[in-house]
C-alpha cells in the first residue's frame, strides 16, 4: 500500500501508522546511528515516529481534505523524505554531539581493513570503519551542507526528496551538495564522498 494512502487511512485508523513504522524504522535508525552513534539512535528514531504520528493529520498527502491545513505540512506526499526531515531536525538539536563524534573519529587510529574500493559512505561513517580524513572533513562542513550530503549519502534520498525533507529549493540542495562534495573530495583525494551519480544535473 502506498505511503500516502497509509497516511490518509491512519487519520481515522491510527493503527495503520504501524505499517509505516515497520517500513521505515530500520533505515531511520541506521541514519540516526551514523549521525550520532548507536547509543542515541534508539531514542532519535523513536522520537521521529512519535512526531510523525502526532503530525500525520497535517501531512500533505495530496488530497482535498488537506485544504486549509497549517503551513508546516510536508510538500507533495514524500512520506519517506518527510521522516528523514524530522530525523534531521532532531539531529540538529544535538549538533555538538555530532561534531564531537566526528572529531573523535578523526583522532582514532585508521583502520585500513574496512574501506574497500566499492564501499559506500554509509560504511565509511560507521563507528568501526570511518577513517580519519572523512571524519575530519565531515566535522569541517557547515551544518546545512552536512545535512544535505548525508541525506544523499546515508539516506539515499534523491535531490528532490532532500528538498522536500529540508523544505528548501532544489537549487539550494544542488549548491550545498556541490560545496560539500568539493570539500570532502579535497580531504579524500578526489574520491566522491556520496558515491551517487543519479540526479547530478549540472554538478
Short mmCIF file of C-alpha atoms in Angstrom, two decimals:
data_model
loop_
_atom_site.label_atom_id
_atom_site.label_comp_id
_atom_site.label_asym_id
_atom_site.label_seq_id
_atom_site.Cartn_x
_atom_site.Cartn_y
_atom_site.Cartn_z
CA UNK A 1 0.00 0.00 0.00
CA UNK A 2 1.37 3.42 -0.94
CA UNK A 3 2.81 5.59 1.83
CA UNK A 4 0.41 8.48 1.24
CA UNK A 5 -2.55 6.11 1.36
CA UNK A 6 -1.38 4.81 4.73
CA UNK A 7 -1.06 8.37 6.00
CA UNK A 8 -4.61 9.16 4.91
CA UNK A 9 -6.03 5.98 6.42
CA UNK A 10 -4.12 6.46 9.67
CA UNK A 11 -6.02 9.66 10.34
CA UNK A 12 -9.15 7.67 11.05
CA UNK A 13 -7.43 4.36 11.83
CA UNK A 14 -4.28 5.18 13.83
CA UNK A 15 -3.14 1.55 13.85
CA UNK A 16 -2.40 1.89 10.13
CA UNK A 17 0.58 4.07 11.01
CA UNK A 18 2.32 0.98 12.37
CA UNK A 19 2.86 -0.15 8.78
CA UNK A 20 4.86 3.00 8.05
CA UNK A 21 6.84 2.42 11.23
CA UNK A 22 7.68 -1.13 10.14
CA UNK A 23 8.56 0.07 6.65
CA UNK A 24 10.94 2.89 7.58
CA UNK A 25 12.13 2.44 11.16
CA UNK A 26 15.24 0.37 10.25
CA UNK A 27 16.61 2.95 7.83
CA UNK A 28 15.77 5.94 10.03
CA UNK A 29 17.50 4.15 12.92
CA UNK A 30 20.54 3.47 10.73
CA UNK A 31 20.64 7.13 9.65
CA UNK A 32 20.48 8.25 13.28
CA UNK A 33 23.22 5.81 14.30
CA UNK A 34 25.53 7.10 11.58
CA UNK A 35 24.89 10.71 12.53
CA UNK A 36 25.03 10.48 16.32
CA UNK A 37 26.20 6.96 17.18
CA UNK A 38 24.38 3.78 18.21
CA UNK A 39 23.66 4.97 21.75
CA UNK A 40 21.49 7.85 20.53
CA UNK A 41 19.84 6.05 17.62
CA UNK A 42 17.06 4.27 19.52
CA UNK A 43 15.72 7.43 21.11
CA UNK A 44 16.08 9.58 18.00
CA UNK A 45 14.40 7.05 15.69
CA UNK A 46 11.57 6.51 18.16
CA UNK A 47 11.05 10.25 18.57
CA UNK A 48 10.99 10.68 14.80
CA UNK A 49 7.99 8.39 14.53
CA UNK A 50 6.25 9.85 17.57
CA UNK A 51 6.45 13.30 15.98
CA UNK A 52 5.34 11.95 12.60
CA UNK A 53 2.37 10.20 14.20
CA UNK A 54 1.34 13.35 16.03
CA UNK A 55 1.59 15.42 12.83
CA UNK A 56 0.11 12.91 10.39
CA UNK A 57 -3.13 14.87 10.04
CA UNK A 58 -1.12 17.89 8.83
CA UNK A 59 0.90 15.97 6.27
CA UNK A 60 0.10 16.98 2.70
CA UNK A 61 -0.92 13.66 1.16
CA UNK A 62 -2.28 15.42 -1.88
CA UNK A 63 -5.96 15.05 -1.10
CA UNK A 64 -8.59 17.81 -0.94
CA UNK A 65 -9.15 17.23 2.77
CA UNK A 66 -5.84 18.97 3.45
CA UNK A 67 -7.04 22.35 2.13
CA UNK A 68 -6.53 24.98 4.78
CA UNK A 69 -4.16 22.84 6.89
CA UNK A 70 -1.25 24.59 8.61
CA UNK A 71 1.66 25.78 6.50
CA UNK A 72 4.08 23.35 8.16
CA UNK A 73 2.70 20.49 6.05
CA UNK A 74 5.28 18.43 4.21
CA UNK A 75 5.08 19.08 0.46
CA UNK A 76 3.95 16.67 -2.19
CA UNK A 77 3.38 13.45 -0.32
CA UNK A 78 7.05 12.48 0.10
CA UNK A 79 6.48 10.41 3.25
CA UNK A 80 9.99 8.93 3.36
CA UNK A 81 11.57 12.34 2.84
CA UNK A 82 9.26 13.80 5.50
CA UNK A 83 10.51 11.22 8.01
CA UNK A 84 14.13 11.97 7.15
CA UNK A 85 13.39 15.67 7.55
CA UNK A 86 12.04 15.08 11.07
CA UNK A 87 15.07 12.94 11.93
CA UNK A 88 17.42 15.62 10.59
CA UNK A 89 15.71 18.30 12.66
CA UNK A 90 16.23 16.12 15.75
CA UNK A 91 19.90 15.68 14.85
CA UNK A 92 20.19 19.47 14.68
CA UNK A 93 19.32 19.63 18.38
CA UNK A 94 22.43 17.57 19.05
CA UNK A 95 24.88 19.31 16.73
CA UNK A 96 27.57 19.46 19.38
CA UNK A 97 27.31 15.72 19.95
CA UNK A 98 27.65 15.07 16.23
CA UNK A 99 30.64 17.40 15.95
CA UNK A 100 32.34 15.75 18.92
CA UNK A 101 31.72 12.33 17.39
CA UNK A 102 33.34 13.20 14.07
CA UNK A 103 36.27 14.91 15.79
CA UNK A 104 36.83 11.84 17.96
CA UNK A 105 36.74 9.66 14.84
CA UNK A 106 39.28 11.93 13.20
CA UNK A 107 41.67 11.25 16.08
CA UNK A 108 41.07 7.48 16.09
CA UNK A 109 43.59 5.07 14.52
CA UNK A 110 42.97 4.45 10.83
CA UNK A 111 41.50 1.02 10.04
CA UNK A 112 42.81 0.05 6.61
CA UNK A 113 40.95 -3.25 6.50
CA UNK A 114 37.43 -1.99 6.09
CA UNK A 115 37.45 0.72 3.42
CA UNK A 116 37.36 -1.14 0.10
CA UNK A 117 37.14 0.14 -3.46
CA UNK A 118 33.35 -0.17 -3.66
CA UNK A 119 32.44 0.84 -0.11
CA UNK A 120 29.69 3.42 0.26
CA UNK A 121 29.86 6.31 2.67
CA UNK A 122 27.38 4.56 4.98
CA UNK A 123 30.08 2.03 5.85
CA UNK A 124 32.75 4.72 5.98
CA UNK A 125 30.98 6.80 8.60
CA UNK A 126 30.11 3.95 10.95
CA UNK A 127 31.98 3.96 14.24
CA UNK A 128 34.00 0.90 13.26
CA UNK A 129 35.08 1.84 9.76
CA UNK A 130 35.25 5.61 9.36
CA UNK A 131 38.71 6.83 8.57
CA UNK A 132 40.14 9.99 9.95
CA UNK A 133 40.19 12.14 6.83
CA UNK A 134 36.49 11.68 6.15
CA UNK A 135 35.54 12.30 9.77
CA UNK A 136 37.63 15.46 9.81
CA UNK A 137 36.06 16.63 6.56
CA UNK A 138 32.52 15.99 7.81
CA UNK A 139 33.27 17.86 11.02
CA UNK A 140 34.52 20.84 9.00
CA UNK A 141 31.33 21.19 6.93
CA UNK A 142 28.64 23.64 7.86
CA UNK A 143 25.60 22.01 9.45
CA UNK A 144 23.45 22.79 6.40
CA UNK A 145 25.92 21.33 3.92
CA UNK A 146 26.47 18.23 6.04
CA UNK A 147 22.72 17.61 6.29
CA UNK A 148 22.36 17.62 2.51
CA UNK A 149 25.41 15.43 1.93
CA UNK A 150 24.39 12.82 4.48
CA UNK A 151 20.76 12.69 3.39
CA UNK A 152 22.04 11.80 -0.10
CA UNK A 153 24.83 9.52 1.05
CA UNK A 154 23.29 7.78 4.05
CA UNK A 155 19.57 8.10 3.35
CA UNK A 156 19.99 7.65 -0.40
CA UNK A 157 17.45 10.40 -0.99
CA UNK A 158 17.16 11.99 -4.41
CA UNK A 159 17.76 15.71 -4.71
CA UNK A 160 14.00 16.30 -4.90
CA UNK A 161 13.48 14.24 -1.74
CA UNK A 162 16.19 16.20 0.07
CA UNK A 163 14.47 19.41 -0.96
CA UNK A 164 11.20 18.08 0.46
CA UNK A 165 12.85 16.79 3.64
CA UNK A 166 14.58 20.09 4.43
CA UNK A 167 11.90 22.32 2.88
CA UNK A 168 14.43 24.13 0.70
CA UNK A 169 14.53 24.74 -3.07
CA UNK A 170 16.00 22.11 -5.39
CA UNK A 171 18.68 24.56 -6.50
CA UNK A 172 19.77 25.07 -2.89
CA UNK A 173 20.19 21.31 -2.50
CA UNK A 174 22.40 21.28 -5.59
CA UNK A 175 24.59 24.16 -4.42
CA UNK A 176 25.01 22.82 -0.88
CA UNK A 177 25.79 19.32 -2.10
CA UNK A 178 28.28 20.61 -4.65
CA UNK A 179 30.07 22.62 -1.97
CA UNK A 180 30.09 19.71 0.50
CA UNK A 181 31.34 17.25 -2.10
CA UNK A 182 34.12 19.60 -3.15
CA UNK A 183 35.38 19.99 0.40
CA UNK A 184 35.19 16.29 1.19
CA UNK A 185 36.76 15.31 -2.14
CA UNK A 186 39.71 17.55 -1.32
CA UNK A 187 40.13 15.78 2.02
CA UNK A 188 39.80 12.34 0.45
CA UNK A 189 42.00 12.88 -2.58
CA UNK A 190 39.22 13.47 -5.13
CA UNK A 191 37.05 10.50 -4.01
CA UNK A 192 33.34 11.23 -4.38
CA UNK A 193 32.00 11.23 -0.80
CA UNK A 194 28.48 10.18 -1.72
CA UNK A 195 29.08 7.62 -4.43
CA UNK A 196 25.96 8.85 -6.20
CA UNK A 197 25.64 9.60 -9.88
CA UNK A 198 21.88 9.96 -10.16
CA UNK A 199 20.23 13.38 -10.36
CA UNK A 200 23.58 15.06 -10.84
CA UNK A 201 22.23 17.75 -13.11
CA UNK A 202 24.93 20.33 -13.81
CA UNK A 203 27.14 19.41 -10.85
#
